[in-house]
RNA sequence: GGAAGCGUGGCCGAGCGGUUUAAGGCACUGGUCUUGAAAACCAGCGAAGGGGAGACUCUUCCGUGAGUUCGAAUCUCACCGCUUCCGCCA
């Protein structure tokens, strides 16, 4: 949620910032709502003050045993107008709040201009794609040969966009999650957390606009519960409605969880393989930091995610998203894209965003600063990494001509002696 | 699922229709003292929002939502959560 103070005091900067995203801010609509609000609120508070003063007077008079009939008659008329005003004001505040909640975050100055993916800027490229002396297969064919990925059974159980993993591939999937958790907890200073995979509407709305994104979520029938599309939904809400002590900052959490996405609106996209699924595992890293530190924290968090790719020796590139391609809540986002040889391209495997105070404002996530003032936290998160897509990348990059897949060195301690996934005999 | 008890500021906790403008304590901030720190003493100190050029001032908030009343932290109802006991259960 944007800062309404900024809208009142510096509308121009908001309009300009949103324009960089290709979003037109409806200034007249906002002004009408805002003027009306001001008038209603002033009048309502006037009436409340009048009633409070009269009631207090009645109390004093009664204490002394004096007659209160006159003053009671005077205040009796206030009630009705006050009630009408209070209701109208509440409705208007709702309207204003709903209006604000549909407006995305403002891009930071260093975010490049652009409308789409095509205008994202490559920041760095790490690792060299391996040169194959055979035609590399994609993970679907590799998985089939290993009898390790079974889409048919998954479809029988649950329909399209689900996966069953077996044997060494299932183990490697588990190993990847464990490996990522261990790196982030022991080397990057994150606290491991385990969280609910279902959250209430209020929780979902804290992280992102529920009204705007509810079609992307799975909702439990007859209950106010949603399956999380990322553990960010659960973990970010740790600080909802709280004031954190300065000495506890930064908060750094890592969480491994399944993620559930309905993928409405992406029919026909990535239908082959396990790139886009209704259920996938992800290791998520989050930070809640002092506002002055969020830019540095963003670089750190991105580097933390990149470290996983480096340790797995997977070639990747880091993209700085342009204003038009960023997510709703983000002020700046880096995407990490891993090399997939079969597709001969880089594919997104992580997205690392700085939300600044946008999310914190919506969640009322605050801290006491050096001077004892209450301020909003800055929140950041990123995938470190998407486990399913990392599995895809390992299978494709580590495949051998005979159809087997070599286990990356850093995963060996997690594989129970298995150094290679062999094709099914 | 059933029963009972309980939800008060960052934390603990008093208040149970009208000077509550929510006592007191802890924590925190500033000061005195000290070589420095601690302790002690003094002062300040809840959150969200509005109005005003400003000094300042007003409103809302005692789990949430309705209700009773001129007036609700306090009374009524519903819901949510926590604790304990019973039932069920991986």
Short mmCIF file of C-alpha atoms (C1' of nucleotides) in Angstrom, two decimals:
data_model
loop_
_atom_site.label_atom_id
_atom_site.label_comp_id
_atom_site.label_asym_id
_atom_site.label_seq_id
_atom_site.Cartn_x
_atom_site.Cartn_y
_atom_site.Cartn_z
CA UNK A 1 0.00 0.00 0.00
CA UNK A 2 1.28 3.44 -0.91
CA UNK A 3 1.77 6.15 1.69
CA UNK A 4 -1.35 8.32 1.65
CA UNK A 5 0.66 11.20 3.13
CA UNK A 6 2.87 11.15 0.07
CA UNK A 7 -0.23 11.29 -2.12
CA UNK A 8 -1.54 14.30 -0.26
CA UNK A 9 1.75 16.17 -0.16
CA UNK A 10 3.58 15.07 -3.27
CA UNK A 11 1.09 13.74 -5.77
CA UNK A 12 3.38 14.56 -8.70
CA UNK A 13 6.11 12.14 -7.64
CA UNK A 14 3.58 9.34 -7.23
CA UNK A 15 2.04 9.97 -10.63
CA UNK A 16 5.47 10.08 -12.26
CA UNK A 17 6.63 6.92 -10.49
CA UNK A 18 3.53 4.97 -11.45
CA UNK A 19 3.77 6.19 -15.03
CA UNK A 20 7.14 4.41 -15.24
CA UNK A 21 5.21 1.19 -14.67
CA UNK A 22 2.67 2.12 -17.28
CA UNK A 23 0.05 2.76 -14.59
CA UNK A 24 -2.10 5.86 -14.88
CA UNK A 25 -3.06 7.25 -11.49
CA UNK A 26 -6.65 8.48 -11.42
CA UNK A 27 -5.96 11.83 -9.78
CA UNK A 28 -9.47 13.35 -10.07
CA UNK A 29 -11.05 10.25 -8.55
CA UNK A 30 -8.62 10.41 -5.66
CA UNK A 31 -9.21 14.12 -5.06
CA UNK A 32 -12.98 13.72 -4.96
CA UNK A 33 -12.71 10.89 -2.44
CA UNK A 34 -10.15 12.77 -0.40
CA UNK A 35 -12.12 16.05 -0.28
CA UNK A 36 -15.25 14.22 0.72
CA UNK A 37 -13.35 12.34 3.39
CA UNK A 38 -11.95 15.52 4.87
CA UNK A 39 -15.36 17.14 5.11
CA UNK A 40 -17.03 14.08 6.61
CA UNK A 41 -14.25 13.38 9.07
CA UNK A 42 -14.12 16.94 10.35
CA UNK A 43 -17.87 17.04 10.88
CA UNK A 44 -17.96 13.62 12.55
CA UNK A 45 -15.18 14.48 14.96
CA UNK A 46 -16.86 17.77 15.79
CA UNK A 47 -20.03 15.96 16.77
CA UNK A 48 -18.09 13.40 18.78
CA UNK A 49 -16.32 16.16 20.69
CA UNK A 50 -19.65 17.83 21.44
CA UNK A 51 -21.19 14.62 22.73
CA UNK A 52 -18.12 13.79 24.83
CA UNK A 53 -18.13 17.22 26.47
CA UNK A 54 -21.84 17.05 27.28
CA UNK A 55 -21.59 13.55 28.71
CA UNK A 56 -18.73 14.55 30.91
CA UNK A 57 -20.74 17.51 32.17
CA UNK A 58 -23.66 15.23 33.00
CA UNK A 59 -21.36 13.04 35.01
CA UNK A 60 -20.07 15.99 37.01
CA UNK A 61 -23.58 17.38 37.65
CA UNK A 62 -24.89 14.00 38.74
CA UNK A 63 -21.95 13.62 41.07
CA UNK A 64 -23.02 16.83 42.75
CA UNK A 65 -26.69 15.78 42.74
CA UNK A 66 -27.68 18.62 40.38
CA UNK A 67 -30.40 18.54 37.75
CA UNK A 68 -29.28 17.25 34.31
CA UNK A 69 -32.51 17.39 32.32
CA UNK A 70 -31.53 20.53 30.38
CA UNK A 71 -28.17 19.34 29.16
CA UNK A 72 -29.51 15.89 28.36
CA UNK A 73 -32.17 17.41 26.15
CA UNK A 74 -29.49 19.44 24.41
CA UNK A 75 -27.29 16.44 23.57
CA UNK A 76 -30.08 14.05 22.66
CA UNK A 77 -30.35 15.41 19.13
CA UNK A 78 -26.66 14.82 18.38
CA UNK A 79 -26.93 11.06 18.38
CA UNK A 80 -28.75 10.61 15.14
CA UNK A 81 -26.65 12.91 13.00
CA UNK A 82 -23.51 11.50 14.56
CA UNK A 83 -24.47 7.94 13.75
CA UNK A 84 -25.23 8.80 10.13
CA UNK A 85 -21.91 10.59 9.80
CA UNK A 86 -19.96 7.76 11.38
CA UNK A 87 -21.45 5.23 8.99
CA UNK A 88 -20.84 7.43 5.96
CA UNK A 89 -17.27 8.08 7.04
CA UNK A 90 -16.54 4.40 7.56
CA UNK A 91 -17.87 3.61 4.10
CA UNK A 92 -15.77 6.33 2.56
CA UNK A 93 -12.61 5.23 4.38
CA UNK A 94 -13.25 1.75 2.98
CA UNK A 95 -13.58 3.13 -0.50
CA UNK A 96 -10.40 5.15 -0.16
CA UNK A 97 -8.53 2.18 1.23
CA UNK A 98 -9.76 -0.10 -1.57
CA UNK A 99 -8.70 2.51 -4.09
CA UNK A 100 -5.21 2.70 -2.57
CA UNK A 101 -4.85 -1.05 -2.38
CA UNK A 102 -5.15 -1.48 -6.11
CA UNK A 103 -2.19 0.80 -6.75
CA UNK A 104 1.22 -0.86 -7.13
CA UNK A 105 4.51 0.21 -5.56
CA UNK A 106 6.67 2.97 -7.01
CA UNK A 107 9.90 1.82 -8.71
CA UNK A 108 13.20 2.97 -7.24
CA UNK A 109 15.17 5.51 -9.24
CA UNK A 110 17.76 2.99 -10.44
CA UNK A 111 15.11 0.65 -11.88
CA UNK A 112 15.38 0.77 -15.67
CA UNK A 113 12.61 2.11 -17.83
CA UNK A 114 10.62 -0.44 -19.81
CA UNK A 115 7.30 -2.10 -20.45
CA UNK A 116 8.07 -5.79 -20.61
CA UNK A 117 10.50 -8.61 -20.02
CA UNK A 118 12.33 -7.60 -23.19
CA UNK A 119 13.60 -4.46 -21.51
CA UNK A 120 15.04 -6.09 -18.40
CA UNK A 121 18.73 -5.44 -17.92
CA UNK A 122 21.31 -8.18 -17.53
CA UNK A 123 23.46 -7.29 -14.53
CA UNK A 124 25.88 -10.22 -14.62
CA UNK A 125 26.36 -13.64 -16.07
CA UNK A 126 28.04 -16.32 -13.98
CA UNK A 127 29.37 -19.69 -15.19
CA UNK A 128 29.74 -20.91 -18.72
CA UNK A 129 27.12 -23.16 -20.28
CA UNK A 130 28.56 -26.59 -20.83
CA UNK A 131 29.28 -27.66 -24.39
CA UNK A 132 27.63 -31.01 -25.06
CA UNK A 133 29.07 -33.56 -27.48
CA UNK A 134 25.60 -35.03 -27.80
CA UNK A 135 22.12 -33.54 -28.13
CA UNK A 136 21.05 -32.70 -24.58
CA UNK A 137 17.61 -33.96 -23.56
CA UNK A 138 15.16 -32.00 -21.51
CA UNK A 139 14.23 -33.03 -17.98
CA UNK A 140 11.03 -34.74 -19.11
CA UNK A 141 12.96 -37.23 -21.24
CA UNK A 142 15.75 -37.55 -18.72
CA UNK A 143 13.24 -38.18 -15.94
CA UNK A 144 11.41 -40.78 -18.00
CA UNK A 145 14.63 -42.65 -18.78
CA UNK A 146 15.55 -42.67 -15.10
CA UNK A 147 11.97 -43.72 -14.20
CA UNK A 148 12.22 -40.80 -11.79
CA UNK A 149 9.54 -38.39 -13.05
CA UNK A 150 6.05 -39.75 -13.62
CA UNK A 151 3.53 -37.31 -15.05
CA UNK A 152 1.00 -40.03 -15.97
CA UNK A 153 0.51 -41.18 -12.41
CA UNK A 154 0.39 -37.58 -11.20
CA UNK A 155 -2.32 -36.82 -13.78
CA UNK A 156 -4.31 -39.85 -12.63
CA UNK A 157 -4.15 -38.66 -9.05
CA UNK A 158 -4.65 -34.95 -9.46
CA UNK A 159 -4.90 -33.90 -13.08
CA UNK A 160 -2.59 -31.70 -15.06
CA UNK A 161 0.33 -29.67 -13.64
CA UNK A 162 1.29 -32.16 -10.95
CA UNK A 163 4.33 -34.41 -10.63
CA UNK A 164 5.23 -37.72 -9.02
CA UNK A 165 8.94 -38.20 -8.35
CA UNK A 166 10.55 -41.56 -7.64
CA UNK A 167 13.80 -43.12 -6.53
CA UNK A 168 17.02 -41.17 -7.01
CA UNK A 169 15.22 -38.19 -8.53
CA UNK A 170 12.89 -37.91 -5.55
CA UNK A 171 15.91 -38.16 -3.30
CA UNK A 172 17.74 -35.47 -5.23
CA UNK A 173 14.69 -33.25 -4.90
CA UNK A 174 14.81 -33.73 -1.14
CA UNK A 175 18.59 -33.24 -1.12
CA UNK A 176 18.27 -29.89 -2.88
CA UNK A 177 15.86 -28.55 -0.27
CA UNK A 178 18.06 -29.73 2.59
CA UNK A 179 21.18 -28.33 0.96
CA UNK A 180 19.61 -24.89 0.45
CA UNK A 181 18.35 -24.73 4.04
CA UNK A 182 21.77 -25.70 5.37
CA UNK A 183 23.59 -23.07 3.31
CA UNK A 184 21.24 -20.24 4.32
CA UNK A 185 21.22 -21.14 8.01
CA UNK A 186 24.92 -21.91 8.47
CA UNK A 187 26.53 -19.52 5.99
CA UNK A 188 24.09 -16.64 5.52
CA UNK A 189 22.68 -16.18 9.01
CA UNK A 190 19.00 -16.98 8.38
CA UNK A 191 16.79 -18.55 11.02
CA UNK A 192 14.99 -21.65 9.80
CA UNK A 193 11.23 -21.61 10.28
CA UNK A 194 8.43 -24.09 9.72
CA UNK A 195 5.03 -22.55 9.04
CA UNK A 196 1.37 -23.24 8.24
CA UNK A 197 0.65 -24.02 4.60
CA UNK A 198 -2.84 -22.58 4.94
CA UNK A 199 -3.46 -18.97 5.94
CA UNK A 200 -6.51 -16.80 6.56
CA UNK A 201 -7.74 -14.16 4.15
CA UNK A 202 -6.42 -11.45 6.44
CA UNK A 203 -2.94 -12.95 6.34
CA UNK A 204 -3.04 -13.33 2.57
CA UNK A 205 -4.15 -9.73 2.26
CA UNK A 206 -1.21 -8.53 4.35
CA UNK A 207 1.34 -9.78 1.86
CA UNK A 208 -0.40 -8.82 -1.33
CA UNK A 209 -3.79 -7.61 -2.42
CA UNK A 210 -6.16 -10.51 -1.88
CA UNK A 211 -8.84 -8.85 -3.96
CA UNK A 212 -6.42 -8.60 -6.85
CA UNK A 213 -4.76 -12.01 -6.63
CA UNK A 214 -7.32 -14.38 -5.17
CA UNK A 215 -7.79 -16.15 -8.50
CA UNK A 216 -4.17 -17.29 -8.29
CA UNK A 217 -4.75 -18.98 -4.94
CA UNK A 218 -6.40 -22.23 -3.93
CA UNK A 219 -9.11 -21.60 -1.35
CA UNK A 220 -10.44 -24.23 1.03
CA UNK A 221 -14.11 -24.77 0.52
CA UNK A 222 -16.33 -23.29 3.20
CA UNK A 223 -13.45 -21.89 5.24
CA UNK A 224 -11.50 -18.68 5.37
CA UNK A 225 -8.28 -20.47 4.49
CA UNK A 226 -6.00 -20.34 1.46
CA UNK A 227 -3.15 -22.65 0.46
CA UNK A 228 0.02 -20.58 0.42
CA UNK A 229 1.44 -19.77 -3.03
CA UNK A 230 4.79 -19.17 -1.30
CA UNK A 231 5.91 -19.33 2.31
CA UNK A 232 6.36 -15.57 2.09
CA UNK A 233 2.63 -15.45 2.90
CA UNK A 234 3.18 -17.13 6.24
CA UNK A 235 6.58 -15.74 7.20
CA UNK A 236 6.09 -12.08 6.26
CA UNK A 237 3.07 -12.01 8.57
CA UNK A 238 5.26 -12.81 11.58
CA UNK A 239 5.62 -9.04 11.97
CA UNK A 240 2.05 -8.08 11.13
CA UNK A 241 0.59 -5.71 13.75
CA UNK A 242 3.80 -5.68 15.72
CA UNK A 243 6.46 -3.18 16.74
CA UNK A 244 9.87 -4.81 16.62
CA UNK A 245 12.75 -3.74 18.87
CA UNK A 246 15.53 -2.05 16.93
CA UNK A 247 18.05 -4.39 18.54
CA UNK A 248 16.34 -7.40 16.95
CA UNK A 249 16.86 -6.10 13.42
CA UNK A 250 17.49 -7.34 10.87
CA UNK A 251 15.13 -10.31 11.03
CA UNK A 252 16.25 -12.99 8.59
CA UNK A 253 14.19 -16.11 7.97
CA UNK A 254 14.49 -19.09 5.67
CA UNK A 255 11.59 -21.44 5.05
CA UNK A 256 11.23 -24.59 2.96
CA UNK A 257 7.63 -25.27 1.99
CA UNK A 258 5.39 -26.54 -0.73
CA UNK A 259 3.73 -23.77 -2.73
CA UNK A 260 0.30 -23.99 -4.34
CA UNK A 261 -0.73 -21.90 -7.33
CA UNK A 262 -3.81 -22.20 -9.44
CA UNK A 263 -1.94 -20.77 -12.43
CA UNK A 264 -5.16 -19.24 -13.70
CA UNK A 265 -4.36 -17.18 -16.76
CA UNK A 266 -1.34 -19.24 -17.72
CA UNK A 267 -3.16 -21.97 -19.62
CA UNK A 268 -1.09 -23.20 -22.48
CA UNK A 269 2.12 -21.79 -21.01
CA UNK A 270 4.90 -24.21 -20.05
CA UNK A 271 2.62 -27.21 -20.29
CA UNK A 272 5.50 -29.63 -20.76
CA UNK A 273 7.47 -30.77 -17.75
CA UNK A 274 7.66 -29.42 -14.24
CA UNK A 275 8.43 -25.78 -14.92
CA UNK A 276 4.94 -24.55 -14.05
CA UNK A 277 3.05 -26.67 -11.54
CA UNK A 278 0.11 -26.34 -9.19
CA UNK A 279 2.35 -27.62 -6.39
CA UNK A 280 6.09 -27.15 -6.02
CA UNK A 281 8.65 -26.80 -3.25
CA UNK A 282 10.52 -23.60 -2.63
CA UNK A 283 13.10 -22.41 -0.16
CA UNK A 284 12.28 -18.80 0.56
CA UNK A 285 14.53 -16.24 2.23
CA UNK A 286 13.13 -13.12 3.86
CA UNK A 287 14.50 -10.08 5.64
CA UNK A 288 12.81 -7.35 7.68
CA UNK A 289 15.23 -4.45 8.02
CA UNK A 290 15.79 -0.82 8.95
CA UNK A 291 14.70 1.40 6.02
CA UNK A 292 18.21 2.77 5.55
CA UNK A 293 19.57 -0.75 5.13
CA UNK A 294 17.12 -2.19 2.65
CA UNK A 295 19.10 -1.40 -0.50
CA UNK A 296 22.16 -3.21 0.87
CA UNK A 297 20.00 -6.00 2.24
CA UNK A 298 18.52 -6.47 -1.22
CA UNK A 299 21.96 -6.99 -2.76
CA UNK A 300 22.90 -9.33 0.08
CA UNK A 301 19.73 -11.39 -0.25
CA UNK A 302 20.20 -11.67 -4.01
CA UNK A 303 23.81 -12.79 -3.47
CA UNK A 304 22.54 -15.37 -0.94
CA UNK A 305 20.28 -16.87 -3.59
CA UNK A 306 23.03 -16.75 -6.20
CA UNK A 307 25.36 -18.63 -3.84
CA UNK A 308 23.16 -21.71 -4.21
CA UNK A 309 23.52 -21.66 -7.98
CA UNK A 310 27.26 -21.10 -7.68
CA UNK A 311 27.71 -24.02 -5.29
CA UNK A 312 25.70 -26.23 -7.61
CA UNK A 313 27.86 -24.92 -10.47
CA UNK A 314 24.83 -24.05 -12.53
CA UNK A 315 25.36 -21.24 -15.07
CA UNK A 316 23.00 -18.34 -14.55
CA UNK A 317 22.45 -14.68 -15.16
CA UNK A 318 21.07 -11.94 -12.94
CA UNK A 319 18.45 -9.67 -14.44
CA UNK A 320 17.36 -6.31 -13.09
CA UNK A 321 13.67 -6.07 -13.95
CA UNK A 322 12.45 -2.95 -15.71
CA UNK A 323 9.68 -0.87 -14.17
CA UNK A 324 6.94 -2.44 -16.28
CA UNK A 325 7.87 -6.07 -15.52
CA UNK A 326 8.04 -5.84 -11.72
CA UNK A 327 5.55 -7.44 -9.38
CA UNK A 328 2.78 -5.38 -7.77
CA UNK A 329 4.45 -4.80 -4.39
CA UNK A 330 8.05 -4.47 -5.47
CA UNK A 331 10.17 -1.34 -5.70
CA UNK A 332 13.08 -3.22 -7.24
CA UNK A 333 13.50 -6.83 -8.32
CA UNK A 334 16.35 -9.05 -9.48
CA UNK A 335 15.43 -12.27 -11.24
CA UNK A 336 17.93 -15.11 -11.34
CA UNK A 337 17.76 -17.17 -14.50
CA UNK A 338 19.40 -20.55 -14.73
CA UNK A 339 20.76 -22.05 -17.92
CA UNK A 340 18.64 -24.85 -19.37
CA UNK A 341 20.61 -26.53 -22.18
CA UNK A 342 17.68 -28.36 -23.76
CA UNK A 343 15.82 -25.08 -24.21
CA UNK A 344 19.08 -23.34 -25.02
CA UNK A 345 18.00 -20.46 -22.81
CA UNK A 346 17.99 -18.98 -19.32
CA UNK A 347 14.85 -19.60 -17.24
CA UNK A 348 13.69 -17.85 -14.06
CA UNK A 349 14.58 -19.76 -10.92
CA UNK A 350 14.43 -16.99 -8.33
CA UNK A 351 12.96 -13.55 -7.87
CA UNK A 352 14.45 -11.26 -5.23
CA UNK A 353 12.51 -8.13 -4.33
CA UNK A 354 12.75 -5.11 -2.08
CA UNK A 355 9.26 -4.00 -1.09
CA UNK A 356 10.51 -1.12 1.02
CA UNK A 357 7.59 -0.06 3.28
CA UNK A 358 4.86 -1.05 0.83
CA UNK A 359 4.09 -4.40 2.45
CA UNK A 360 4.86 -3.21 5.99
CA UNK A 361 2.35 -0.37 5.69
CA UNK A 362 -0.39 -2.80 4.76
CA UNK A 363 0.61 -5.15 7.57
CA UNK A 364 1.34 -2.46 10.18
CA UNK A 365 4.81 -3.94 10.62
CA UNK A 366 6.86 -1.37 12.51
CA UNK A 367 9.92 -0.85 14.69
CA UNK A 368 11.19 1.79 17.11
CA UNK A 369 14.02 3.77 15.60
CA UNK A 370 17.08 5.28 17.31
CA UNK A 371 15.03 8.25 18.50
CA UNK A 372 12.20 6.11 19.81
CA UNK A 373 9.89 6.96 16.93
CA UNK A 374 7.72 4.33 15.35
CA UNK A 375 8.57 3.65 11.72
CA UNK A 376 7.60 1.08 9.13
CA UNK A 377 10.01 -1.74 8.46
CA UNK A 378 11.32 -2.51 5.02
CA UNK A 379 10.67 -6.06 3.88
CA UNK A 380 12.48 -8.13 1.27
CA UNK A 381 12.24 -11.63 0.01
CA UNK A 382 13.55 -13.97 -2.61
CA UNK A 383 13.55 -17.59 -3.67
CA UNK A 384 16.66 -19.34 -2.56
CA UNK A 385 15.68 -21.26 -4.69
CA UNK A 386 12.64 -22.81 -6.34
CA UNK A 387 13.41 -26.48 -5.65
CA UNK A 388 11.52 -28.03 -8.58
CA UNK A 389 13.15 -25.77 -11.12
CA UNK A 390 16.55 -26.36 -9.54
CA UNK A 391 15.98 -30.09 -9.95
CA UNK A 392 15.16 -29.48 -13.61
CA UNK A 393 18.38 -27.46 -14.01
CA UNK A 394 20.54 -30.10 -12.33
CA UNK A 395 19.07 -32.94 -14.39
CA UNK A 396 19.59 -31.06 -17.64
CA UNK A 397 23.04 -29.60 -16.91
CA UNK A 398 24.49 -32.74 -15.32
CA UNK A 399 23.17 -35.27 -17.83
CA UNK A 400 25.47 -37.73 -19.56
CA UNK A 401 25.39 -39.23 -23.05
CA UNK A 402 24.18 -42.60 -21.69
CA UNK A 403 21.15 -40.97 -20.06
CA UNK A 404 22.53 -41.01 -16.54
CA UNK A 405 22.89 -37.89 -14.40
CA UNK A 406 25.92 -37.07 -12.28
CA UNK A 407 25.15 -35.83 -8.76
CA UNK A 408 26.68 -32.38 -8.10
CA UNK A 409 29.47 -32.52 -5.50
CA UNK A 410 27.68 -30.35 -2.96
CA UNK A 411 24.70 -32.72 -2.96
CA UNK A 412 26.75 -35.87 -2.33
CA UNK A 413 26.45 -35.63 1.50
CA UNK A 414 22.66 -35.66 1.10
CA UNK A 415 22.44 -38.55 -1.36
CA UNK A 416 23.31 -41.50 0.86
CA UNK A 417 26.23 -42.66 -1.26
CA UNK A 418 24.52 -42.19 -4.58
CA UNK A 419 26.91 -40.37 -6.93
CA UNK A 420 25.02 -40.91 -10.14
CA UNK A 421 21.40 -41.42 -11.15
CA UNK A 422 21.39 -44.37 -13.56
CA UNK A 423 18.84 -45.09 -16.22
CA UNK A 424 16.24 -47.68 -15.42
CA UNK A 425 17.14 -51.17 -16.56
"C1'" G B 1 -16.86 -31.72 19.30
"C1'" G B 2 -18.33 -30.58 24.94
"C1'" A B 3 -17.25 -27.70 29.67
"C1'" A B 4 -14.91 -23.86 32.51
"C1'" G B 5 -11.67 -19.70 32.91
"C1'" C B 6 -9.21 -15.74 30.48
"C1'" G B 7 -8.09 -11.76 26.37
"C1'" U B 8 -6.14 -4.04 28.94
"C1'" G B 9 -0.25 0.05 25.71
"C1'" G B 10 6.58 -2.81 23.39
"C1'" C B 11 6.01 -6.38 27.95
"C1'" C B 12 3.70 -7.38 32.91
"C1'" G B 13 -0.54 -5.72 35.39
"C1'" A B 14 -4.71 -2.61 38.25
"C1'" G B 15 -9.41 -0.87 36.91
"C1'" C B 16 -15.55 -3.91 36.36
"C1'" G B 17 -21.19 2.58 34.17
"C1'" G B 18 -19.40 9.18 35.04
"C1'" U B 19 -12.48 13.92 37.37
"C1'" U B 20 -9.58 7.06 33.40
"C1'" U B 21 -6.90 12.50 30.81
"C1'" A B 22 -6.22 3.79 31.58
"C1'" A B 23 -3.00 3.41 38.16
"C1'" G B 24 1.60 0.89 39.15
"C1'" G B 25 5.88 -1.77 37.45
"C1'" C B 26 9.44 -3.40 33.58
"C1'" A B 27 11.78 -1.88 29.19
"C1'" C B 28 13.25 2.47 26.58
"C1'" U B 29 15.05 7.93 26.09
"C1'" G B 30 17.29 12.31 28.36
"C1'" G B 31 19.56 14.38 32.79
"C1'" U B 32 22.25 14.32 37.79
"C1'" C B 33 26.18 11.44 40.00
"C1'" U B 34 30.74 8.43 38.21
"C1'" U B 35 37.58 7.75 35.50
"C1'" G B 36 33.87 4.55 32.83
"C1'" A B 37 29.80 1.39 33.64
"C1'" A B 38 26.13 -0.29 37.02
"C1'" A B 39 23.03 1.27 40.96
"C1'" A B 40 20.35 5.37 42.88
"C1'" C B 41 17.66 9.84 42.04
"C1'" C B 42 14.94 13.42 38.60
"C1'" A B 43 12.23 13.98 34.07
"C1'" G B 44 10.04 12.04 29.64
"C1'" C B 45 7.65 7.96 27.40
"C1'" G B 46 1.17 3.78 24.12
"C1'" A B 47 -0.85 3.20 18.92
"C1'" A B 48 -3.52 4.96 14.59
"C1'" G B 49 -5.59 9.15 12.30
"C1'" G B 50 -7.59 14.32 11.50
"C1'" G B 51 -7.41 19.86 11.70
"C1'" G B 52 -4.04 24.12 11.88
"C1'" A B 53 1.23 28.45 8.91
"C1'" G B 54 2.33 27.52 13.93
"C1'" A B 55 1.98 27.36 19.42
"C1'" C B 56 -1.40 23.71 19.61
"C1'" U B 57 -5.72 20.88 19.27
"C1'" C B 58 -9.41 17.10 18.21
"C1'" U B 59 -11.00 11.96 17.19
"C1'" U B 60 -10.58 6.70 17.52
"C1'" C B 61 -8.47 2.35 19.95
"C1'" C B 62 -8.81 -2.02 26.36
"C1'" G B 63 -9.44 -9.58 21.25
"C1'" U B 64 -13.29 -8.57 16.88
"C1'" G B 65 -18.25 -7.06 15.60
"C1'" A B 66 -23.09 -5.59 17.00
"C1'" G B 67 -26.33 -3.69 21.02
"C1'" U B 68 -28.06 -0.91 25.72
"C1'" U B 69 -26.95 4.36 27.54
"C1'" C B 70 -26.54 11.35 27.55
"C1'" G B 71 -21.94 8.44 28.70
"C1'" A B 72 -18.97 1.58 28.06
"C1'" A B 73 -12.33 -1.11 29.34
"C1'" U B 74 -16.63 -1.82 32.77
"C1'" C B 75 -23.44 -4.20 31.15
"C1'" U B 76 -25.82 -7.65 26.98
"C1'" C B 77 -25.32 -10.82 22.55
"C1'" A B 78 -22.47 -13.13 18.70
"C1'" C B 79 -17.82 -14.43 16.85
"C1'" C B 80 -12.39 -15.22 17.17
"C1'" G B 81 -8.15 -16.61 20.00
"C1'" C B 82 -5.55 -18.56 24.37
"C1'" U B 83 -5.35 -21.82 28.84
"C1'" U B 84 -7.16 -26.10 31.55
"C1'" C B 85 -10.25 -30.53 31.73
"C1'" C B 86 -13.17 -34.32 28.86
"C1'" G B 87 -13.88 -36.73 23.98
"C1'" C B 88 -11.50 -38.02 19.32
"C1'" C B 89 -6.86 -38.64 16.96
"C1'" A B 90 -1.22 -38.95 13.37
#
